XYZ file of C-alpha atoms in Angstrom:
759
model
C 111.093 120.153 209.060
C 108.585 123.328 208.418
C 105.422 122.201 206.915
C 104.576 123.695 203.764
C 102.012 126.334 203.475
C 98.255 125.150 202.007
C 98.491 127.299 199.016
C 102.065 126.025 198.121
C 100.313 122.638 198.276
C 97.731 123.252 195.831
C 100.229 125.123 193.427
C 102.377 122.135 193.746
C 99.417 119.650 192.932
C 98.396 121.882 189.843
C 101.873 121.839 188.579
C 102.066 117.901 189.033
C 98.325 117.811 187.468
C 99.331 119.736 184.713
C 102.834 117.620 183.802
C 100.785 114.704 184.463
C 98.443 115.936 181.816
C 101.062 117.168 179.234
C 102.686 113.732 179.744
C 99.475 111.972 179.012
C 98.574 114.363 175.901
C 101.937 113.618 174.664
C 101.578 109.904 175.026
C 97.786 109.817 173.970
C 98.160 112.590 170.886
C 98.922 110.253 168.205
C 96.440 107.654 169.196
C 93.795 110.186 169.845
C 94.631 111.825 166.649
C 94.515 108.294 164.619
C 91.054 107.505 166.023
C 89.649 111.050 165.363
C 90.522 110.581 162.003
C 88.955 107.424 161.322
C 86.322 108.402 163.737
C 84.780 111.416 161.878
C 86.118 110.599 158.412
C 82.905 110.588 156.729
C 81.798 113.660 158.695
C 84.408 115.733 157.628
C 85.507 114.646 153.807
C 82.591 112.149 153.372
C 84.595 109.098 152.908
C 86.289 106.811 154.771
C 89.929 107.005 155.802
C 92.220 104.480 157.455
C 95.646 105.034 158.957
C 97.708 102.042 160.555
C 100.275 104.436 162.295
C 99.803 108.218 163.313
C 102.869 109.801 165.316
C 102.633 113.378 166.343
C 105.691 114.866 168.359
C 104.479 118.070 170.231
C 107.772 118.928 171.154
C 109.570 118.797 167.723
C 106.596 119.324 165.683
C 107.420 116.142 163.918
C 104.585 113.755 162.126
C 104.709 110.454 160.954
C 102.196 108.476 159.451
C 102.410 105.121 157.702
C 99.517 103.272 155.347
C 97.199 105.871 155.278
C 94.063 105.296 152.847
C 91.381 107.335 151.669
C 88.715 105.278 149.877
C 86.415 105.888 147.253
C 82.924 106.648 147.906
C 82.073 102.959 148.307
C 84.183 102.828 151.168
C 86.132 99.503 149.536
C 88.225 100.776 146.757
C 91.252 102.881 147.742
C 91.461 106.198 146.090
C 94.462 107.533 147.757
C 97.491 105.319 149.543
C 100.288 106.540 151.133
C 102.787 104.347 152.327
C 104.773 106.926 154.782
C 104.746 110.141 155.113
C 107.464 112.367 157.209
C 106.962 116.190 157.805
C 107.950 118.386 160.586
C 107.151 122.129 161.296
C 109.177 124.622 163.532
C 106.769 124.947 166.584
C 108.226 128.364 167.911
C 108.032 130.100 164.433
C 104.185 128.005 164.175
C 103.156 130.052 167.308
C 104.375 133.361 165.757
C 102.448 132.291 162.778
C 104.913 131.484 160.509
C 104.942 128.190 159.080
C 108.399 126.889 158.326
C 107.920 123.165 157.338
C 111.560 121.867 157.795
C 110.878 118.305 156.164
C 108.628 116.774 153.875
C 108.784 113.760 152.537
C 105.854 111.384 151.018
C 106.954 107.934 150.110
C 104.824 105.400 147.957
C 101.819 107.431 147.154
C 99.326 105.978 145.026
C 96.251 107.910 143.539
C 93.766 106.068 141.266
C 91.882 108.603 138.971
C 89.002 107.413 136.993
C 86.792 109.546 134.471
C 83.615 108.832 132.736
C 82.883 111.325 130.099
C 82.835 114.629 132.024
C 82.697 113.061 135.498
C 85.537 112.176 137.748
C 85.698 110.116 140.994
C 86.743 113.137 143.021
C 84.050 115.192 141.960
C 82.292 114.937 145.594
C 85.538 115.964 147.125
C 85.880 118.860 145.028
C 82.232 119.728 145.838
C 82.339 119.303 149.494
C 85.343 121.717 150.125
C 84.603 124.184 147.035
C 83.908 127.500 149.096
C 81.287 129.849 148.356
C 82.248 133.072 147.272
C 82.811 135.269 150.496
C 81.077 138.677 149.823
C 82.370 139.988 153.579
C 84.429 142.892 153.497
C 87.919 141.662 154.630
C 89.735 142.793 157.869
C 92.853 144.460 156.736
C 94.734 142.469 159.099
C 93.590 139.181 157.443
C 94.650 140.324 153.944
C 98.303 140.392 155.080
C 100.122 136.938 153.395
C 100.799 134.118 155.154
C 104.485 133.288 155.781
C 105.555 129.433 154.903
C 108.189 127.705 153.547
C 108.950 123.969 152.830
C 112.416 122.776 152.911
C 113.576 119.621 151.091
C 110.159 118.516 150.017
C 110.337 115.132 148.307
C 108.190 112.580 146.726
C 109.311 109.324 146.256
C 108.174 106.243 144.494
C 104.797 107.717 143.636
C 102.076 106.238 141.102
C 99.322 108.053 139.564
C 97.000 105.922 137.747
C 94.182 107.419 135.384
C 91.480 105.456 133.630
C 89.063 106.970 131.027
C 86.023 104.486 130.766
C 85.091 106.612 127.843
C 88.088 105.442 126.027
C 88.526 102.306 127.312
C 92.581 103.389 128.474
C 94.782 103.244 131.603
C 97.548 105.298 131.727
C 99.869 105.333 135.016
C 103.049 107.391 135.759
C 105.165 105.028 137.981
C 108.250 105.798 140.175
C 107.456 109.332 140.270
C 110.140 111.558 141.883
C 109.576 115.046 142.694
C 111.743 117.052 145.026
C 112.468 120.870 145.250
C 114.997 122.589 147.793
C 112.842 125.295 148.723
C 109.456 126.324 148.702
C 108.523 129.957 150.300
C 106.086 132.439 150.407
C 108.121 135.232 149.554
C 110.436 133.764 146.873
C 108.424 133.344 143.671
C 111.051 131.598 142.108
C 110.661 127.485 142.682
C 112.773 124.805 141.388
C 111.200 121.246 140.515
C 112.915 117.880 139.747
C 110.605 115.618 138.543
C 111.060 112.240 137.121
C 108.716 109.281 136.293
C 108.319 106.243 134.465
C 105.027 105.238 132.227
C 103.402 102.222 132.432
C 103.722 101.380 128.908
C 107.144 102.515 128.300
C 109.354 105.423 128.654
C 110.996 107.625 131.282
C 110.836 111.206 131.771
C 113.292 113.578 133.549
C 112.131 117.170 133.997
C 114.137 120.261 135.610
C 111.396 122.994 135.691
C 111.742 126.050 137.143
C 108.667 128.268 137.622
C 107.627 131.768 138.819
C 104.895 131.699 140.960
C 103.791 135.198 140.533
C 104.603 135.758 136.600
C 103.988 132.279 135.741
C 106.856 132.475 133.663
C 108.907 129.153 133.448
C 111.784 126.974 132.332
C 111.984 123.558 131.524
C 114.366 120.884 130.674
C 112.697 118.161 129.504
C 114.130 114.467 128.713
C 112.322 111.834 127.375
C 113.601 108.371 126.580
C 111.799 105.739 124.793
C 108.267 106.808 125.367
C 105.991 104.292 123.755
C 103.380 106.183 121.680
C 100.770 103.375 121.918
C 99.865 105.096 125.008
C 98.344 107.815 122.901
C 96.569 105.345 120.799
C 93.219 105.795 122.712
C 92.987 109.685 122.524
C 94.484 109.811 118.800
C 91.420 107.403 117.608
C 89.394 110.171 118.650
C 90.544 112.052 115.679
C 91.666 109.580 113.223
C 90.282 106.172 113.034
C 93.402 103.749 113.038
C 93.626 100.263 114.303
C 97.042 100.884 116.175
C 99.723 103.224 116.893
C 103.424 102.126 117.369
C 106.607 104.037 118.156
C 109.124 105.636 120.575
C 109.632 109.299 121.247
C 112.860 110.635 122.788
C 113.705 114.420 123.328
C 116.173 116.695 125.096
C 114.592 119.822 124.914
C 115.011 123.166 126.477
C 111.459 125.352 127.062
C 110.648 128.778 128.061
C 107.654 130.320 128.284
C 104.843 131.976 130.387
C 101.304 129.884 131.357
C 99.565 133.129 131.151
C 100.821 133.491 127.423
C 100.709 130.121 125.807
C 102.214 131.798 122.598
C 105.078 133.163 124.517
C 107.350 129.637 123.974
C 110.908 129.500 123.239
C 112.133 125.841 122.448
C 115.314 124.285 121.635
C 117.067 120.902 121.815
C 116.235 117.975 120.018
C 113.265 115.693 119.309
C 113.807 112.051 118.054
C 110.820 109.841 116.848
C 111.584 106.166 115.951
C 109.828 102.822 114.792
C 106.723 104.496 114.136
C 103.842 102.560 112.481
C 100.329 103.446 111.997
C 98.238 100.775 111.002
C 94.695 101.449 109.102
C 91.269 100.053 110.384
C 91.420 97.497 107.848
C 94.896 96.045 109.299
C 97.397 97.391 106.753
C 100.296 99.507 107.117
C 99.557 103.081 106.611
C 102.603 105.309 107.650
C 105.626 105.025 109.436
C 109.463 106.560 110.119
C 111.953 104.400 111.357
C 113.571 107.414 112.828
C 113.313 110.984 112.507
C 115.188 113.490 114.416
C 114.653 117.190 114.729
C 117.400 119.496 115.985
C 116.254 123.227 117.030
C 118.331 126.029 117.554
C 115.694 128.561 118.147
C 111.699 128.215 118.051
C 110.269 131.451 119.168
C 106.474 131.145 118.899
C 105.510 134.700 119.498
C 108.040 136.260 117.362
C 107.696 134.096 114.608
C 111.024 132.598 114.684
C 111.700 128.708 113.509
C 115.352 128.195 113.083
C 116.195 124.643 113.014
C 119.578 123.007 112.535
C 118.604 120.067 110.769
C 115.618 117.694 109.967
C 116.411 114.022 109.274
C 114.207 111.228 108.359
C 115.198 107.900 107.499
C 112.840 105.164 106.221
C 109.698 106.847 105.803
C 106.919 104.827 104.261
C 103.662 106.101 103.051
C 100.633 103.878 101.456
C 97.874 106.144 99.802
C 95.249 104.266 98.208
C 92.045 105.852 95.899
C 88.768 104.179 96.220
C 85.644 104.691 94.043
C 84.351 106.527 97.109
C 87.353 108.407 98.597
C 90.793 107.323 100.041
C 92.128 105.583 102.750
C 92.826 108.685 104.402
C 89.465 109.809 103.832
C 88.408 107.048 105.889
C 90.435 107.855 108.811
C 88.836 110.903 110.123
C 86.469 109.978 112.408
C 82.711 111.965 112.107
C 83.096 112.952 116.074
C 86.739 114.916 115.168
C 84.829 117.374 112.991
C 82.213 118.428 115.595
C 85.219 119.095 118.145
C 85.922 122.330 116.949
C 85.442 125.513 118.779
C 86.514 128.951 117.248
C 89.948 130.381 118.095
C 90.071 131.991 121.522
C 87.120 130.162 122.860
C 88.291 127.503 125.328
C 85.102 126.558 126.826
C 84.418 123.709 124.816
C 87.965 122.292 124.337
C 88.011 118.688 125.705
C 91.062 118.747 127.909
C 90.945 115.039 128.675
C 92.367 114.449 125.242
C 95.979 115.798 124.733
C 95.850 115.173 121.211
C 92.756 117.738 120.796
C 94.199 120.585 123.355
C 97.139 120.506 120.779
C 95.122 120.759 118.078
C 93.225 123.817 119.180
C 96.628 124.926 120.664
C 98.747 124.810 117.164
C 95.071 126.225 115.219
C 95.510 129.309 117.679
C 99.284 129.685 116.806
C 98.683 129.342 113.440
C 96.207 131.601 113.404
C 97.271 134.208 115.384
C 101.209 134.200 115.061
C 103.610 135.029 111.964
C 105.120 131.962 110.436
C 106.955 133.908 108.146
C 110.694 133.418 109.362
C 112.206 129.513 109.405
C 115.337 128.384 108.352
C 116.939 124.799 108.538
C 120.550 124.217 107.859
C 120.243 120.498 106.610
C 117.060 118.745 105.630
C 117.219 115.082 104.317
C 114.850 112.368 103.507
C 116.353 108.935 102.965
C 115.655 105.075 102.033
C 112.110 106.419 102.098
C 109.062 104.425 100.223
C 105.685 106.012 98.953
C 103.396 103.583 97.439
C 100.092 104.813 95.527
C 97.415 102.330 94.569
C 94.537 103.259 92.513
C 91.169 101.063 92.832
C 88.637 103.309 90.816
C 89.892 101.479 87.584
C 88.992 98.053 85.964
C 92.543 96.999 87.322
C 94.591 97.923 90.416
C 97.212 100.512 89.669
C 100.151 100.091 91.674
C 102.850 102.897 91.689
C 106.029 102.667 93.993
C 108.790 105.541 94.940
C 111.205 103.406 96.590
C 114.700 104.605 98.036
C 113.527 107.785 97.672
C 115.844 110.601 99.104
C 115.276 114.269 99.366
C 117.987 116.758 100.278
C 118.401 120.520 101.333
C 120.777 122.764 102.531
C 120.370 126.364 103.930
C 116.752 126.634 103.786
C 115.587 129.891 104.868
C 112.517 132.017 104.572
C 114.362 134.708 103.360
C 115.822 133.094 100.455
C 114.516 133.985 96.979
C 114.083 130.526 96.305
C 114.262 126.911 98.336
C 116.407 124.465 96.609
C 115.382 120.523 97.043
C 117.052 117.578 95.531
C 115.757 114.680 94.822
C 115.962 110.875 93.504
C 114.097 107.714 93.942
C 113.502 104.077 92.213
C 110.206 104.134 90.708
C 108.414 100.718 90.369
C 111.497 98.728 90.767
C 112.802 99.442 87.303
C 112.845 103.272 86.815
C 114.621 106.180 88.108
C 113.787 109.914 89.053
C 116.262 112.457 89.396
C 115.318 116.018 89.633
C 115.633 119.825 91.261
C 112.746 121.824 92.342
C 113.212 125.771 93.623
C 110.223 127.506 95.270
C 109.655 130.629 96.147
C 109.142 130.332 100.026
C 106.624 133.415 99.886
C 104.786 131.978 96.626
C 104.650 128.206 96.264
C 103.448 128.793 92.616
C 106.716 130.778 91.697
C 108.971 127.913 91.181
C 111.317 126.368 88.707
C 111.792 122.519 88.158
C 114.183 120.289 86.521
C 113.804 116.590 86.852
C 114.409 113.040 84.520
C 112.648 109.822 84.571
C 114.386 107.296 83.121
C 114.029 103.425 82.338
C 110.330 103.475 83.273
C 108.280 100.682 82.275
C 105.288 101.652 79.897
C 103.280 98.239 81.044
C 103.139 99.837 84.602
C 100.734 102.285 83.249
C 98.540 99.702 81.327
C 95.512 99.845 83.897
C 95.372 103.519 83.103
C 96.213 102.777 79.553
C 93.129 100.459 79.181
C 90.974 103.030 81.049
C 91.423 105.693 78.791
C 92.814 104.494 75.713
C 91.628 100.642 75.628
C 94.932 99.285 74.651
C 97.561 97.807 76.955
C 101.569 98.434 76.310
C 103.162 95.133 76.221
C 106.638 96.464 76.048
C 108.064 99.858 76.164
C 110.748 101.845 78.686
C 110.032 105.450 79.208
C 112.354 108.162 79.372
C 111.339 111.601 80.465
C 112.579 115.069 80.863
C 110.723 117.831 81.971
C 112.022 121.592 82.715
C 109.452 123.682 83.914
C 109.440 127.173 84.908
C 106.171 129.394 86.752
C 107.091 133.167 86.930
C 105.725 135.538 89.507
C 102.847 136.155 87.407
C 102.133 132.317 87.791
C 103.012 132.269 83.871
C 103.698 128.579 83.233
C 106.422 127.337 80.524
C 107.335 123.701 80.508
C 109.360 122.084 77.868
C 108.627 118.132 78.150
C 110.813 115.660 76.223
C 109.335 111.960 76.094
C 111.231 109.061 74.752
C 109.458 105.402 74.339
C 111.923 102.806 73.346
C 110.847 99.614 71.811
C 107.163 100.315 72.451
C 104.489 97.385 71.586
C 100.941 98.323 72.021
C 98.434 94.970 72.951
C 95.084 94.468 71.367
C 92.193 96.607 71.868
C 90.149 95.727 74.840
C 86.516 96.367 75.095
C 86.102 99.403 77.462
C 83.066 102.006 78.043
C 85.494 104.492 79.389
C 88.109 104.605 76.914
C 88.505 107.410 74.138
C 88.062 106.267 70.687
C 91.766 106.659 69.616
C 93.721 105.094 66.806
C 96.306 104.125 69.260
C 98.194 101.298 67.504
C 98.442 103.064 64.076
C 99.829 106.273 66.294
C 102.189 104.483 68.292
C 103.464 102.845 65.034
C 103.595 106.331 62.820
C 105.204 107.880 65.793
C 108.280 105.181 66.129
C 111.455 106.491 64.607
C 113.472 103.857 62.521
C 114.848 102.333 65.639
C 111.660 101.634 66.706
C 111.399 104.858 69.308
C 109.209 107.540 70.004
C 110.424 110.951 70.400
C 108.064 113.804 71.415
C 108.495 117.199 72.656
C 105.696 118.454 74.597
C 105.621 122.265 75.230
C 103.056 123.433 77.963
C 102.068 126.911 78.530
C 99.125 129.056 80.089
C 98.699 130.910 83.607
C 97.583 129.211 86.587
C 95.512 132.016 87.723
C 92.998 131.309 84.951
C 90.294 129.271 86.501
C 89.770 127.596 83.029
C 93.692 126.367 83.054
C 93.668 123.011 84.077
C 97.196 121.484 83.670
C 96.374 118.017 84.083
C 93.897 118.379 81.279
C 96.065 120.644 79.238
C 98.838 118.017 78.856
C 96.408 114.943 78.563
C 94.680 116.919 75.482
C 98.008 117.676 73.808
C 99.120 114.097 73.918
C 95.957 113.013 72.852
C 96.072 115.585 69.721
C 99.523 114.537 68.886
C 98.055 110.569 68.969
C 95.060 111.629 66.759
C 97.106 114.193 64.481
C 99.562 111.041 64.008
C 96.730 108.819 62.947
C 94.946 111.360 60.879
C 97.958 112.810 58.946
C 100.514 109.726 58.875
C 102.308 111.251 55.686
C 104.114 114.179 57.056
C 105.291 111.950 60.218
C 106.693 109.264 57.894
C 108.460 111.885 55.091
C 109.905 113.522 58.012
C 111.415 110.292 59.587
C 112.306 108.811 56.447
C 113.416 111.728 54.363
C 110.740 111.648 51.681
C 108.308 114.026 50.102
C 105.560 113.936 51.666
C 103.419 113.940 48.142
C 105.470 110.868 47.126
C 103.858 109.098 50.259
C 100.146 109.710 49.782
C 99.453 108.468 46.435
C 100.763 106.997 43.108
C 99.707 107.952 39.773
C 99.004 105.746 37.116
C 98.250 105.670 33.339
C 95.439 103.714 31.549
C 97.403 102.505 28.961
C 101.071 101.851 30.487
C 102.239 98.429 29.832
C 104.317 98.021 33.475
C 105.526 100.321 36.384
C 107.836 103.328 35.501
C 110.541 104.506 37.538
C 108.499 106.958 39.372
C 106.308 104.676 40.623
C 108.711 101.863 41.600
C 110.489 104.740 43.230
C 107.661 105.319 45.664
C 106.530 102.184 45.980
C 110.371 101.395 47.306
C 110.060 103.939 49.733
C 106.625 102.448 50.834
C 108.549 99.028 51.345
C 111.244 100.781 53.464
C 108.654 102.213 55.848
C 107.222 98.654 56.288
C 110.156 96.771 56.814
C 111.444 99.254 59.026
C 107.854 99.560 60.864
C 106.186 95.882 60.703
C 103.393 96.886 62.841
C 102.596 99.008 60.049
C 100.575 98.118 57.228
C 99.656 99.631 54.034
C 96.439 99.539 51.764
C 96.953 100.356 48.019
C 93.623 101.502 46.642
C 93.409 102.001 42.858
C 90.870 104.492 42.125
C 90.183 104.725 38.560
C 87.411 106.704 36.467
C 86.116 103.833 34.696
C 84.071 105.634 32.217
C 87.137 107.417 31.098
C 89.128 104.085 31.229
C 86.520 102.320 29.265
C 86.785 104.895 26.497
C 90.265 105.223 26.434
C 90.290 101.329 25.800
C 87.818 101.168 23.210
C 89.593 103.916 21.066
C 92.734 101.622 21.493
C 90.941 98.499 20.570
C 89.973 100.414 17.427
C 93.118 101.368 16.672
C 94.746 98.134 16.820
C 92.086 96.634 14.845
C 92.866 99.389 12.171
C 96.432 98.904 12.634
C 96.268 95.242 12.193
C 93.924 95.097 9.220
C 96.169 98.034 7.397
C 99.611 95.857 7.689
C 98.170 92.596 7.764
C 99.841 91.701 11.299
C 98.395 90.394 14.547
C 99.569 92.332 17.703
C 99.360 89.885 20.595
C 101.583 91.271 22.827
C 100.954 94.409 24.765
C 104.043 96.118 24.813
C 105.375 99.664 24.939
C 105.940 99.274 21.501
C 102.770 98.502 20.492
C 101.240 101.582 22.633
C 103.896 103.858 20.937
C 102.792 102.510 17.789
C 98.846 102.977 18.056
C 99.338 106.262 19.404
C 100.461 107.425 16.094
C 97.261 106.555 14.527
C 95.185 109.494 13.778
C 91.390 109.362 14.380
C 90.557 111.731 11.741
C 92.392 109.990 9.172
C 89.834 109.069 6.199
C 91.102 105.613 6.074
C 90.551 105.264 9.902
C 86.936 106.775 9.714
C 86.055 104.294 6.799
C 87.511 101.439 8.788
C 85.495 102.583 12.059
C 82.311 103.319 9.539
C 82.682 99.347 8.099
C 82.396 97.978 11.802
C 79.517 99.899 12.868
C 76.621 97.782 13.020
C 73.894 100.561 12.335
C 75.700 102.548 9.285
C 73.089 105.484 10.370
C 75.597 105.703 13.506
C 78.503 107.603 11.028
C 77.146 111.096 11.892
C 78.265 110.367 15.779
C 81.399 111.392 17.005
C 83.981 108.963 17.079
C 84.266 107.874 21.050
C 80.203 107.537 20.591
C 80.553 105.419 17.368
C 83.274 102.879 19.306
C 80.520 102.786 21.852
C 78.141 101.035 19.277
C 80.964 98.588 18.065
C 82.215 97.460 21.558
C 79.436 96.517 24.204
C 79.554 97.760 27.423
C 80.570 94.223 28.854
C 83.277 93.766 26.847
C 84.764 97.311 27.549
C 84.344 96.523 31.450
C 85.748 93.236 31.187
C 89.166 94.915 29.482
C 89.452 97.918 31.777
C 88.896 95.582 34.710
C 91.538 93.416 33.444
C 93.902 96.363 33.061
C 93.212 97.144 36.398
C 93.916 93.940 37.720
C 97.039 94.029 35.816
C 98.345 97.098 37.309
C 97.309 95.654 40.853
C 99.430 92.638 40.044
C 102.496 94.819 39.184
C 102.330 96.915 42.539
C 102.042 93.477 44.383
C 104.927 91.829 42.593
C 107.242 94.841 42.957
C 106.336 95.091 46.846
C 107.198 91.233 47.359
C 110.266 91.562 45.225
C 111.497 94.118 48.117
C 110.866 91.600 50.603
C 107.933 93.376 52.102
C 105.989 90.710 54.445
C 102.422 90.116 52.238
C 100.679 90.345 55.562
C 101.746 94.108 55.578
C 99.793 95.136 52.369
C 96.889 94.679 50.133
C 96.468 96.116 46.765
C 92.879 96.392 45.903
C 90.140 98.575 43.796
C 88.334 101.426 45.345
C 84.991 100.178 46.361
C 83.565 103.517 45.935
C 83.409 103.406 42.347
C 80.694 106.432 41.811
C 82.564 108.520 43.392
C 85.893 107.289 41.547
C 83.774 108.039 38.264
C 84.408 111.731 39.101
C 88.282 111.559 38.903
C 90.182 112.552 36.028
C 93.450 110.890 36.872
C 93.888 107.115 37.860
C 96.064 106.724 40.884
C 96.750 104.385 43.805
C 95.982 106.006 47.265
C 98.303 104.627 49.980
C 96.572 104.370 53.505
C 98.615 103.619 56.648
C 97.101 101.415 59.281
C 98.001 99.285 62.089
C 98.645 95.874 61.409
C 96.363 93.630 63.038
């Protein structure tokens, strides 16, 4: 065999060396890379890295890695863990400068993120790899886009745990699955499927289409049984609540652009269920068993809000008033007021709190978008309860609306009026039913018609005692209100109030109560059936700064009560069909011998009133000018003495015949004059007028006694007559006026009739 030339031998040896080198490189590249990663990790990334297995195939461009761990700065706590990574690149295209990744699979990656205030556990990595601005002029060749693509990218069973130490909250995304069929430098439209669970409960399934150039997006978001307690730590930064419970379910389609937050379109379904908010004291504050919102179209940018329906089932709300604020006032944290940023200013937005981010976003939308177009085909609220408690009074006031229902159809902003129907049980005994029609462009322009039935008056006793010092021991309220407020905000309200079987309790000592004759007013306002019927018209203009509707209504009711007490005769006359003057006073004569028919008729009317209104009492006060009456009785005694002497008879009985007979005696008769003169103790007094001569004959003591006896006789007649009419003796008194000096200016004797509440 011919010997090989020296040069050929050398070439052959070089080829052998290269083949051996490639074989060694192929065999040892993976452990070398693993060694280099773990050797120079702190030099390049500033943190410890461990890799259990690293395999790189230089021929196929495939890479496999198992149990990769990037540690925290302490070198002990894992920051990123990857169970397995598989990827591959087309070597031929890579050599040509085009990076075609044919496979990318990431299995069971775990990332642990922690935050304390504004600092994260990866701040050092960002600082290390953040590049300074490049001020050199780029080479035109370097500005060409890098060609790249990724086929069938997939992340499986990933977990991202986020801990906010400031809030004391940990939220974890589990079973995260991300898949995209194609990602490429020249294909801006990219499709992502993203599914994951939340550690506190709930699953998310999302399909996202994103244009990487325009940042336009389309999303299909499906959420099932997301536990809202995961939001509690963020919510408590805004309002002070003890706990938040509930579930969120969605089936929404979103379309918009990340460059323009207002460019957002939404349709689909949103459901909240089992909602319960507990206040800081541990009491239920708000809740909803089920709320479902079906959206036809929401176009934020163009101000279109078209809803198909909004259905709310078993809402409950508790509102309480305290001497200082309410239970809602104490919910809002002071910090929340400080986390305000001007519209458009994003520098101070706390992005670590999604609730606050949503607050700023909503505020910006409200301030900058037109919300004038909205509609919903159906709205319903059913089986709901609202409780109001007032602790500002001496006694707690509790008011409940239960089994409440609201409903409306075809609510549109283009409608002249939006009509809402309402019904509810009130305090377990009463009921409310009504309709309100509101101008959607002016909420002060409305029509309202509602009725309240069978509501217990005693339910309002805390207010009654506080304001008028009297509780209501019985009474049932029926109320009808018909109100209209015009486009000019002129109010016209017709209010019909009926209180059946009302009974007022004893007055209670109370410094806050107005001085009002409540018991008397109630007794007078009752009709013959024992009911109160009031018509309360209210009118005015709501734009008048001096017009306060609550103050006006209370003033009207107060005036009705006061006028009733101060002027009862008109009320009673109208109620019983009598003349007002017949109820005010009963005129009497000095020398009458008994009640006349007119007086009996008037007393019969008083008896009718007292028997019909057993809570009323009457005081009949005899007002008589005693000076005139003593003079009248003195002249009567003179005539009696004259008549008895002339006729030699004794007039023992005080009868009408006697009065009429003595009335025929003429005091100018000479015989009478002579008789009077014979009775004078001092004969020189004959020159005095006849009435003055009488006063010389009879002492003032005797005339006073005769007059008082006559007055007492009249009182007895009145008392006996009322008793004969079966009037309760505890309901009336018959007495003489204690103000005799004032009575002595009167010219007619009479009984003044005073009505009052029976004690």
